[in-house]
Amino acid sequence: MAAYISMGEAHRRITEYLTRFSDAISSQDGKSLSRLLSVSSDSAALLSLADALNTFQDANRVIRQSERFSQYGDILLHVFRALQSYRLKNLAESYMAFEKASNAIIQEFRNWETAWALEALYVIAYEIRILAERADMELASKGKTPEKLKGAGSFLMKVFGVLAGKGPKRVGALYVTCQLFKIYFKLGTVHLCRSVIRSIETARIFDFEEFPVRDKVTYMYYTGRLEVYNENFLAADHKLSYALTYCSTEKEANIRMILKYLVPVKLSIGIFPKASLLEKFNLNEYKDVVLALKRGDLRLLRHALEEHEDRFLRSGVYLVLEKLELQVYQRLVKKIYIMQKERDPNRAHQIKLDVIVKTLRWLDIDMDVDEVECIMAILIYKNLMKGYFAHKSKVVVLSKQDPFPKLNGKPVNA
């Protein structure tokens, strides 16, 4: 519970905020302005201001008393309401008030010739998303339809439109894009990312290299995830590798998030991560998957997928990992081939399907000859194995030259 505040003290805090707000704009101090708009930051200064507002109850009169403050009345009045509601934990009301304040700021931002207020605009984009997420949680807990995050997405598209022009303000477009990505991924409407991606990647007004590194890393992370969902593994590898390369080494949590998607992508193109990397970034769910691929152990792969099914499904990589079965079959047949070569080099390239069936049964995988023949046909078709069938004798005849082509950083043929 907030401590008692006298009316005089409340008036002083409100006036101090108004002065700082006016000074930040007149001196074009974007950093100071951004701090004054960070509603969800729980900063001591803003919490004490919210307590003052809930005590004084007539901040509008203070704003109107001075032309210095009243010129920003449309902004300030709604910022105050957002702060008051946030302090009282009325999160839906706080979001709605902050959106109105943000609309008013955007109108001012259009008229400012330079990009001095970009940092404040970043805070607005961030706060709109965070307040909307919290408002939706509140609405859902009351049995109401959570709709604020969807509204936040629509609002940020307007902000993107303001930035998508010539001039120095355009460097802020990628930050807003990344906030949009976070909203679309949260809502499960990732198809909405396409129009923003087109604008960033095809519009002549944008030069990707001029954007801040932080925003480029976030952008490549989310577009890399989209490529994973679309099974465009080479594009996913490029984008996620870019994000990993330029991510600050101090941001270990972010590195882990990138690797959570990059590891299955690398596995899909035949590249294994080091065990020390998985250990360092607590990605132990991939350890048995990697081991299964190296051993050709189908039982171990299926066990790993089952054990971590919920985690892989939440990440959206389960189907990617499930398709690694073909590589496991390839390595299993290769192990049989190597063993036969040691016993009888002249006949090593001829593998009876019965031998593969027995090996699978040893791994507790129950398949008949026809099922194994079908899998071998897929391996040959997808160029994971070179050879042909001697159908009558139920034998796979492998090529004597490079019977098991390596992926070498390329995805399995579709």
Tab-separated table of C-alpha atoms in Angstrom:
chain	number	residue	atom	x	y	z
A	1	MET	CA	0.000	0.000	0.000
A	2	ALA	CA	1.287	3.464	-0.911
A	3	ALA	CA	2.360	5.762	1.934
A	4	TYR	CA	0.226	8.810	2.744
A	5	ILE	CA	0.924	11.795	0.466
A	6	SER	CA	-0.201	15.324	1.248
A	7	MET	CA	-1.959	17.345	-1.464
A	8	GLY	CA	1.002	19.715	-1.562
A	9	GLU	CA	3.485	16.887	-2.103
A	10	ALA	CA	1.240	15.346	-4.762
A	11	HIS	CA	1.052	18.693	-6.574
A	12	ARG	CA	4.845	19.036	-6.410
A	13	ARG	CA	5.450	15.587	-7.938
A	14	ILE	CA	2.972	16.208	-10.753
A	15	THR	CA	4.481	19.619	-11.559
A	16	GLU	CA	7.985	18.148	-11.493
A	17	TYR	CA	6.974	15.471	-14.036
A	18	LEU	CA	5.305	18.049	-16.300
A	19	THR	CA	8.443	20.210	-16.197
A	20	ARG	CA	10.702	17.283	-17.030
A	21	PHE	CA	8.395	16.261	-19.890
A	22	SER	CA	8.334	19.770	-21.357
A	23	ASP	CA	12.105	20.166	-20.938
A	24	ALA	CA	12.796	16.823	-22.647
A	25	ILE	CA	10.869	17.903	-25.747
A	26	SER	CA	12.195	21.478	-25.879
A	27	SER	CA	15.808	20.247	-25.505
A	28	GLN	CA	15.164	17.273	-27.835
A	29	ASP	CA	16.356	14.826	-25.181
A	30	GLY	CA	15.035	11.475	-26.394
A	31	LYS	CA	16.555	9.439	-23.558
A	32	SER	CA	14.891	11.547	-20.844
A	33	LEU	CA	11.569	11.469	-22.690
A	34	SER	CA	11.745	7.687	-23.018
A	35	ARG	CA	12.176	7.279	-19.241
A	36	LEU	CA	9.076	9.407	-18.651
A	37	LEU	CA	6.990	7.059	-20.845
A	38	SER	CA	8.144	3.713	-19.388
A	39	VAL	CA	4.858	2.878	-17.673
A	40	SER	CA	5.628	-0.802	-17.025
A	41	SER	CA	9.182	-0.205	-15.789
A	42	ASP	CA	8.058	0.062	-12.159
A	43	SER	CA	10.575	2.865	-11.680
A	44	ALA	CA	10.402	4.556	-8.298
A	45	ALA	CA	9.845	7.965	-9.909
A	46	LEU	CA	6.834	6.841	-11.957
A	47	LEU	CA	5.316	4.826	-9.114
A	48	SER	CA	5.526	7.837	-6.803
A	49	LEU	CA	3.969	9.985	-9.542
A	50	ALA	CA	1.115	7.470	-9.907
A	51	ASP	CA	0.500	7.671	-6.152
A	52	ALA	CA	0.452	11.464	-6.419
A	53	LEU	CA	-2.053	11.327	-9.283
A	54	ASN	CA	-4.339	9.009	-7.331
A	55	THR	CA	-4.167	11.441	-4.403
A	56	PHE	CA	-4.558	14.743	-6.272
A	57	GLN	CA	-7.276	13.558	-8.717
A	58	ASP	CA	-7.248	16.811	-10.766
A	59	ALA	CA	-3.999	16.780	-12.725
A	60	ASN	CA	-5.897	18.123	-15.743
A	61	ARG	CA	-6.227	21.479	-13.963
A	62	VAL	CA	-2.457	21.623	-13.382
A	63	ILE	CA	-1.853	20.898	-17.076
A	64	ARG	CA	-4.282	23.618	-18.231
A	65	GLN	CA	-2.820	26.262	-15.924
A	66	SER	CA	0.346	26.650	-18.002
A	67	GLU	CA	0.635	26.966	-21.791
A	68	ARG	CA	4.003	25.265	-21.457
A	69	PHE	CA	2.186	22.099	-20.369
A	70	SER	CA	-1.222	22.521	-22.018
A	71	GLN	CA	0.253	22.302	-25.542
A	72	TYR	CA	0.970	18.636	-24.751
A	73	GLY	CA	-2.333	18.115	-22.928
A	74	ASP	CA	-3.550	15.319	-25.233
A	75	ILE	CA	-0.415	13.348	-24.452
A	76	LEU	CA	-0.028	14.099	-20.772
A	77	LEU	CA	-3.607	13.504	-19.704
A	78	HIS	CA	-3.602	9.979	-21.194
A	79	VAL	CA	-0.098	9.183	-19.864
A	80	PHE	CA	-1.346	10.124	-16.397
A	81	ARG	CA	-4.396	7.888	-16.767
A	82	ALA	CA	-2.188	5.038	-17.941
A	83	LEU	CA	0.072	5.448	-14.908
A	84	GLN	CA	-2.846	5.678	-12.484
A	85	SER	CA	-4.545	2.589	-13.887
A	86	TYR	CA	-1.292	0.638	-13.973
A	87	ARG	CA	-0.629	1.469	-10.320
A	88	LEU	CA	-4.148	0.291	-9.419
A	89	LYS	CA	-3.602	-2.878	-11.516
A	90	ASN	CA	-6.368	-1.971	-13.975
A	91	LEU	CA	-4.240	-3.179	-16.860
A	92	ALA	CA	-6.803	-3.045	-19.683
A	93	GLU	CA	-7.587	0.580	-18.787
A	94	SER	CA	-3.877	1.355	-18.588
A	95	TYR	CA	-3.327	-0.075	-22.065
A	96	MET	CA	-6.196	1.897	-23.609
A	97	ALA	CA	-5.001	5.156	-22.041
A	98	PHE	CA	-1.410	4.547	-23.137
A	99	GLU	CA	-2.508	3.811	-26.712
A	100	LYS	CA	-4.310	7.180	-26.808
A	101	ALA	CA	-1.220	8.924	-25.444
A	102	SER	CA	0.939	7.128	-28.015
A	103	ASN	CA	-1.355	8.193	-30.851
A	104	ALA	CA	-0.944	11.797	-29.768
A	105	ILE	CA	2.857	11.425	-29.552
A	106	ILE	CA	2.976	9.886	-33.030
A	107	GLN	CA	1.177	12.955	-34.407
A	108	GLU	CA	3.847	15.177	-32.847
A	109	PHE	CA	6.611	12.843	-34.062
A	110	ARG	CA	5.444	13.267	-37.660
A	111	ASN	CA	6.063	17.009	-37.383
A	112	TRP	CA	9.518	16.791	-35.828
A	113	GLU	CA	12.074	17.061	-38.632
A	114	THR	CA	14.890	15.090	-37.005
A	115	ALA	CA	15.003	11.640	-35.438
A	116	TRP	CA	15.848	12.867	-31.928
A	117	ALA	CA	12.779	11.147	-30.409
A	118	LEU	CA	13.487	7.653	-31.821
A	119	GLU	CA	14.488	6.283	-28.423
A	120	ALA	CA	11.165	7.465	-26.996
A	121	LEU	CA	9.380	5.866	-29.937
A	122	TYR	CA	11.136	2.572	-29.155
A	123	VAL	CA	9.792	2.750	-25.610
A	124	ILE	CA	6.290	3.430	-26.932
A	125	ALA	CA	6.474	0.380	-29.222
A	126	TYR	CA	7.758	-1.778	-26.362
A	127	GLU	CA	5.219	-0.491	-23.826
A	128	ILE	CA	2.307	-0.959	-26.228
A	129	ARG	CA	3.219	-4.637	-26.585
A	130	ILE	CA	3.931	-5.298	-22.901
A	131	LEU	CA	0.840	-3.472	-21.625
A	132	ALA	CA	-1.319	-5.264	-24.206
A	133	GLU	CA	0.038	-8.673	-23.150
A	134	ARG	CA	-0.663	-7.943	-19.483
A	135	ALA	CA	-4.090	-6.489	-20.280
A	136	ASP	CA	-5.016	-9.659	-22.188
A	137	MET	CA	-3.971	-11.795	-19.228
A	138	GLU	CA	-6.206	-9.688	-17.011
A	139	LEU	CA	-9.134	-9.936	-19.434
A	140	ALA	CA	-8.724	-13.714	-19.806
A	141	SER	CA	-8.663	-14.133	-16.013
A	142	LYS	CA	-12.038	-12.341	-15.867
A	143	GLY	CA	-13.537	-14.531	-18.568
A	144	LYS	CA	-13.428	-11.736	-21.162
A	145	THR	CA	-12.052	-11.871	-24.706
A	146	PRO	CA	-8.342	-10.969	-24.800
A	147	GLU	CA	-8.116	-8.485	-27.672
A	148	LYS	CA	-5.574	-5.843	-26.710
A	149	LEU	CA	-2.512	-7.544	-28.203
A	150	LYS	CA	-4.251	-7.753	-31.563
A	151	GLY	CA	-5.015	-4.042	-31.250
A	152	ALA	CA	-1.377	-3.373	-30.368
A	153	GLY	CA	-0.357	-5.049	-33.629
A	154	SER	CA	-2.650	-2.750	-35.600
A	155	PHE	CA	-1.277	0.293	-33.766
A	156	LEU	CA	2.349	-0.684	-34.420
A	157	MET	CA	1.585	-1.066	-38.122
A	158	LYS	CA	0.642	2.629	-38.059
A	159	VAL	CA	3.932	3.424	-36.342
A	160	PHE	CA	5.775	1.383	-38.982
A	161	GLY	CA	4.030	3.456	-41.659
A	162	VAL	CA	5.276	6.660	-40.039
A	163	LEU	CA	8.865	5.354	-40.118
A	164	ALA	CA	8.729	3.774	-43.585
A	165	GLY	CA	9.815	6.903	-45.430
A	166	LYS	CA	12.928	8.757	-46.438
A	167	GLY	CA	15.077	10.452	-43.850
A	168	PRO	CA	16.826	9.491	-40.607
A	169	LYS	CA	13.653	8.251	-38.886
A	170	ARG	CA	13.555	5.144	-41.056
A	171	VAL	CA	16.272	3.408	-38.988
A	172	GLY	CA	13.603	2.917	-36.320
A	173	ALA	CA	11.474	0.765	-38.613
A	174	LEU	CA	13.317	-2.469	-37.809
A	175	TYR	CA	12.788	-2.126	-34.062
A	176	VAL	CA	9.046	-1.691	-34.599
A	177	THR	CA	9.111	-4.659	-36.997
A	178	CYS	CA	10.661	-6.840	-34.289
A	179	GLN	CA	7.956	-5.811	-31.809
A	180	LEU	CA	5.376	-6.775	-34.447
A	181	PHE	CA	7.061	-10.169	-34.876
A	182	LYS	CA	6.825	-10.771	-31.126
A	183	ILE	CA	3.117	-9.969	-31.221
A	184	TYR	CA	2.402	-12.148	-34.269
A	185	PHE	CA	4.328	-15.109	-32.818
A	186	LYS	CA	2.509	-14.716	-29.500
A	187	LEU	CA	-0.883	-14.630	-31.241
A	188	GLY	CA	-0.027	-17.454	-33.647
A	189	THR	CA	-0.601	-15.183	-36.661
A	190	VAL	CA	2.897	-15.469	-38.138
A	191	HIS	CA	1.507	-15.152	-41.685
A	192	LEU	CA	1.092	-11.437	-40.936
A	193	CYS	CA	4.897	-11.134	-40.820
A	194	ARG	CA	5.113	-11.459	-44.600
A	195	SER	CA	3.947	-7.957	-45.512
A	196	VAL	CA	6.376	-6.337	-43.063
A	197	ILE	CA	9.235	-8.550	-44.279
A	198	ARG	CA	8.473	-7.535	-47.874
A	199	SER	CA	8.632	-3.878	-46.899
A	200	ILE	CA	11.983	-4.286	-45.136
A	201	GLU	CA	13.643	-6.522	-47.735
A	202	THR	CA	12.346	-5.081	-51.014
A	203	ALA	CA	11.668	-1.391	-50.378
A	204	ARG	CA	14.438	0.788	-51.771
A	205	ILE	CA	14.189	3.232	-48.882
A	206	PHE	CA	15.707	0.686	-46.478
A	207	ASP	CA	19.355	-0.352	-46.335
A	208	PHE	CA	19.546	-3.314	-43.976
A	209	GLU	CA	23.112	-2.516	-42.958
A	210	GLU	CA	22.167	0.922	-41.625
A	211	PHE	CA	19.877	-0.543	-38.949
A	212	PRO	CA	21.234	-0.990	-35.397
A	213	VAL	CA	22.955	-4.351	-34.793
A	214	ARG	CA	20.576	-5.177	-31.933
A	215	ASP	CA	17.567	-4.884	-34.242
A	216	LYS	CA	19.230	-6.814	-37.067
A	217	VAL	CA	19.960	-9.718	-34.707
A	218	THR	CA	16.332	-9.825	-33.499
A	219	TYR	CA	15.012	-9.544	-37.057
A	220	MET	CA	17.209	-12.398	-38.313
A	221	TYR	CA	16.207	-14.540	-35.330
A	222	TYR	CA	12.481	-14.216	-36.047
A	223	THR	CA	12.774	-14.510	-39.836
A	224	GLY	CA	15.047	-17.517	-39.270
A	225	ARG	CA	12.316	-19.122	-37.155
A	226	LEU	CA	9.843	-18.493	-39.955
A	227	GLU	CA	12.165	-20.283	-42.386
A	228	VAL	CA	12.325	-23.233	-39.965
A	229	TYR	CA	8.523	-23.465	-39.952
A	230	ASN	CA	8.537	-23.362	-43.758
A	231	GLU	CA	11.344	-25.979	-43.846
A	232	ASN	CA	13.607	-23.658	-45.836
A	233	PHE	CA	16.650	-24.928	-43.972
A	234	LEU	CA	19.373	-23.169	-45.976
A	235	ALA	CA	17.668	-19.800	-45.505
A	236	ALA	CA	17.054	-20.634	-41.828
A	237	ASP	CA	20.714	-21.565	-41.408
A	238	HIS	CA	21.832	-18.270	-42.972
A	239	LYS	CA	19.545	-16.093	-40.858
A	240	LEU	CA	19.984	-17.855	-37.533
A	241	SER	CA	23.760	-18.052	-38.053
A	242	TYR	CA	23.777	-14.299	-38.700
A	243	ALA	CA	21.835	-13.734	-35.473
A	244	LEU	CA	24.264	-15.954	-33.544
A	245	THR	CA	27.359	-14.284	-35.029
A	246	TYR	CA	26.269	-10.753	-34.152
A	247	CYS	CA	24.497	-11.448	-30.861
A	248	SER	CA	26.362	-9.975	-27.910
A	249	THR	CA	28.348	-12.671	-26.093
A	250	GLU	CA	27.049	-11.223	-22.828
A	251	LYS	CA	23.454	-12.072	-23.784
A	252	GLU	CA	23.614	-15.798	-22.999
A	253	ALA	CA	19.831	-16.165	-22.758
A	254	ASN	CA	19.488	-14.730	-26.278
A	255	ILE	CA	22.222	-17.015	-27.601
A	256	ARG	CA	20.366	-19.987	-26.136
A	257	MET	CA	17.135	-18.872	-27.853
A	258	ILE	CA	18.936	-18.691	-31.201
A	259	LEU	CA	20.618	-22.073	-30.731
A	260	LYS	CA	17.297	-23.688	-29.812
A	261	TYR	CA	16.379	-23.317	-33.499
A	262	LEU	CA	19.813	-23.312	-35.104
A	263	VAL	CA	20.778	-26.724	-33.666
A	264	PRO	CA	17.901	-28.645	-35.355
A	265	VAL	CA	18.534	-26.700	-38.566
A	266	LYS	CA	22.213	-27.682	-38.514
A	267	LEU	CA	21.279	-31.304	-37.818
A	268	SER	CA	18.943	-31.235	-40.815
A	269	ILE	CA	21.836	-30.344	-43.087
A	270	GLY	CA	24.226	-32.863	-41.553
A	271	ILE	CA	26.202	-30.635	-39.173
A	272	PHE	CA	26.553	-31.733	-35.546
A	273	PRO	CA	27.012	-29.332	-32.623
A	274	LYS	CA	29.747	-29.948	-30.071
A	275	ALA	CA	28.636	-31.530	-26.810
A	276	SER	CA	30.327	-28.658	-24.936
A	277	LEU	CA	28.078	-26.140	-26.737
A	278	LEU	CA	24.914	-27.995	-25.727
A	279	GLU	CA	26.214	-28.232	-22.167
A	280	LYS	CA	27.174	-24.552	-21.934
A	281	PHE	CA	23.797	-23.258	-23.090
A	282	ASN	CA	21.701	-25.899	-21.303
A	283	LEU	CA	20.383	-27.498	-24.485
A	284	ASN	CA	20.593	-31.004	-23.077
A	285	GLU	CA	17.361	-32.030	-24.816
A	286	TYR	CA	19.409	-32.300	-28.029
A	287	LYS	CA	22.155	-34.539	-26.620
A	288	ASP	CA	20.414	-37.864	-27.310
A	289	VAL	CA	19.175	-36.620	-30.695
A	290	VAL	CA	22.781	-35.962	-31.754
A	291	LEU	CA	23.945	-39.270	-30.296
A	292	ALA	CA	21.180	-41.151	-32.139
A	293	LEU	CA	22.254	-39.579	-35.422
A	294	LYS	CA	25.879	-40.504	-34.883
A	295	ARG	CA	25.072	-44.089	-33.873
A	296	GLY	CA	22.241	-44.726	-36.299
A	297	ASP	CA	20.103	-45.576	-33.276
A	298	LEU	CA	16.439	-45.161	-34.187
A	299	ARG	CA	15.279	-46.281	-30.751
A	300	LEU	CA	17.320	-43.543	-29.041
A	301	LEU	CA	15.996	-40.863	-31.411
A	302	ARG	CA	12.380	-41.842	-30.785
A	303	HIS	CA	12.984	-41.960	-27.052
A	304	ALA	CA	14.532	-38.468	-27.115
A	305	LEU	CA	11.588	-37.091	-29.110
A	306	GLU	CA	9.122	-38.683	-26.717
A	307	GLU	CA	10.947	-37.513	-23.584
A	308	HIS	CA	11.144	-33.877	-24.736
A	309	GLU	CA	7.993	-33.849	-26.860
A	310	ASP	CA	6.305	-30.945	-25.059
A	311	ARG	CA	9.402	-28.760	-25.280
A	312	PHE	CA	9.988	-29.507	-28.958
A	313	LEU	CA	6.324	-28.932	-29.802
A	314	ARG	CA	6.296	-25.563	-27.996
A	315	SER	CA	9.403	-24.530	-29.912
A	316	GLY	CA	7.921	-25.677	-33.200
A	317	VAL	CA	10.888	-27.943	-34.042
A	318	TYR	CA	9.329	-31.347	-33.350
A	319	LEU	CA	8.531	-32.115	-36.999
A	320	VAL	CA	12.008	-30.953	-38.058
A	321	LEU	CA	13.591	-33.379	-35.595
A	322	GLU	CA	11.194	-36.180	-36.519
A	323	LYS	CA	12.394	-35.968	-40.125
A	324	LEU	CA	15.923	-36.763	-38.950
A	325	GLU	CA	14.823	-40.414	-38.933
A	326	LEU	CA	15.969	-40.738	-42.538
A	327	GLN	CA	19.515	-39.731	-41.583
A	328	VAL	CA	19.393	-42.251	-38.723
A	329	TYR	CA	18.354	-45.012	-41.154
A	330	GLN	CA	21.207	-43.971	-43.444
A	331	ARG	CA	23.762	-44.310	-40.650
A	332	LEU	CA	22.268	-47.610	-39.517
A	333	VAL	CA	22.643	-49.112	-43.014
A	334	LYS	CA	26.141	-47.610	-43.229
A	335	LYS	CA	27.135	-49.388	-39.992
A	336	ILE	CA	25.849	-52.687	-41.408
A	337	TYR	CA	27.825	-51.995	-44.595
A	338	ILE	CA	31.039	-51.322	-42.630
A	339	MET	CA	30.632	-54.529	-40.610
A	340	GLN	CA	30.056	-56.562	-43.783
A	341	LYS	CA	33.085	-54.940	-45.412
A	342	GLU	CA	35.281	-56.129	-42.567
A	343	ARG	CA	34.031	-59.708	-42.997
A	344	ASP	CA	33.761	-59.948	-46.775
A	345	PRO	CA	34.934	-56.862	-48.734
A	346	ASN	CA	33.762	-58.308	-52.053
A	347	ARG	CA	30.127	-58.651	-50.983
A	348	ALA	CA	29.862	-55.690	-48.593
A	349	HIS	CA	27.817	-53.674	-51.093
A	350	GLN	CA	25.056	-56.299	-51.072
A	351	ILE	CA	22.862	-55.951	-47.984
A	352	LYS	CA	19.974	-58.313	-47.408
A	353	LEU	CA	16.789	-56.646	-46.200
A	354	ASP	CA	16.469	-59.426	-43.605
A	355	VAL	CA	19.685	-58.204	-41.988
A	356	ILE	CA	18.240	-54.698	-41.646
A	357	VAL	CA	14.988	-56.123	-40.246
A	358	LYS	CA	16.919	-58.102	-37.606
A	359	THR	CA	19.024	-55.068	-36.678
A	360	LEU	CA	15.900	-52.989	-36.191
A	361	ARG	CA	14.320	-55.705	-34.039
A	362	TRP	CA	17.445	-55.657	-31.876
A	363	LEU	CA	16.625	-51.954	-31.362
A	364	ASP	CA	13.019	-52.898	-30.461
A	365	ILE	CA	11.756	-51.503	-33.792
A	366	ASP	CA	9.318	-54.011	-35.304
A	367	MET	CA	9.228	-53.779	-39.124
A	368	ASP	CA	8.681	-56.334	-41.851
A	369	VAL	CA	10.683	-56.663	-45.068
A	370	ASP	CA	8.185	-54.658	-47.138
A	371	GLU	CA	8.372	-51.697	-44.739
A	372	VAL	CA	12.169	-51.785	-44.765
A	373	GLU	CA	12.176	-51.969	-48.565
A	374	CYS	CA	10.009	-48.850	-48.661
A	375	ILE	CA	12.414	-46.968	-46.387
A	376	MET	CA	15.421	-48.039	-48.466
A	377	ALA	CA	13.639	-46.774	-51.576
A	378	ILE	CA	13.135	-43.391	-49.899
A	379	LEU	CA	16.826	-43.238	-48.921
A	380	ILE	CA	17.830	-43.903	-52.534
A	381	TYR	CA	15.278	-41.402	-53.873
A	382	LYS	CA	16.498	-38.683	-51.512
A	383	ASN	CA	20.149	-39.365	-52.387
A	384	LEU	CA	21.025	-40.456	-48.864
A	385	MET	CA	22.089	-43.772	-50.353
A	386	LYS	CA	23.306	-44.763	-53.826
A	387	GLY	CA	22.215	-48.114	-55.152
A	388	TYR	CA	19.285	-50.188	-56.404
A	389	PHE	CA	17.082	-53.131	-55.427
A	390	ALA	CA	17.423	-56.719	-56.468
A	391	HIS	CA	13.737	-57.147	-55.745
A	392	LYS	CA	13.495	-60.936	-56.143
A	393	SER	CA	16.346	-61.670	-53.786
A	394	LYS	CA	15.353	-58.848	-51.386
A	395	VAL	CA	18.803	-57.286	-51.489
A	396	VAL	CA	19.960	-53.663	-51.602
A	397	VAL	CA	22.899	-53.361	-53.978
A	398	LEU	CA	24.954	-50.327	-53.014
A	399	SER	CA	27.128	-48.296	-55.342
A	400	LYS	CA	30.811	-49.146	-54.990
A	401	GLN	CA	31.658	-45.437	-55.160
A	402	ASP	CA	30.428	-43.174	-52.353
A	403	PRO	CA	27.368	-45.290	-51.396
A	404	PHE	CA	26.405	-42.889	-48.568
A	405	PRO	CA	26.692	-39.284	-49.811
A	406	LYS	CA	27.247	-36.666	-47.122
A	407	LEU	CA	24.861	-33.749	-46.884
A	408	ASN	CA	27.753	-31.284	-46.575
A	409	GLY	CA	25.585	-28.450	-45.356
A	410	LYS	CA	22.726	-29.092	-47.762
A	411	PRO	CA	19.228	-30.277	-46.825
A	412	VAL	CA	17.927	-33.746	-47.646
A	413	ASN	CA	16.417	-33.722	-51.142
A	414	ALA	CA	12.691	-33.008	-51.071
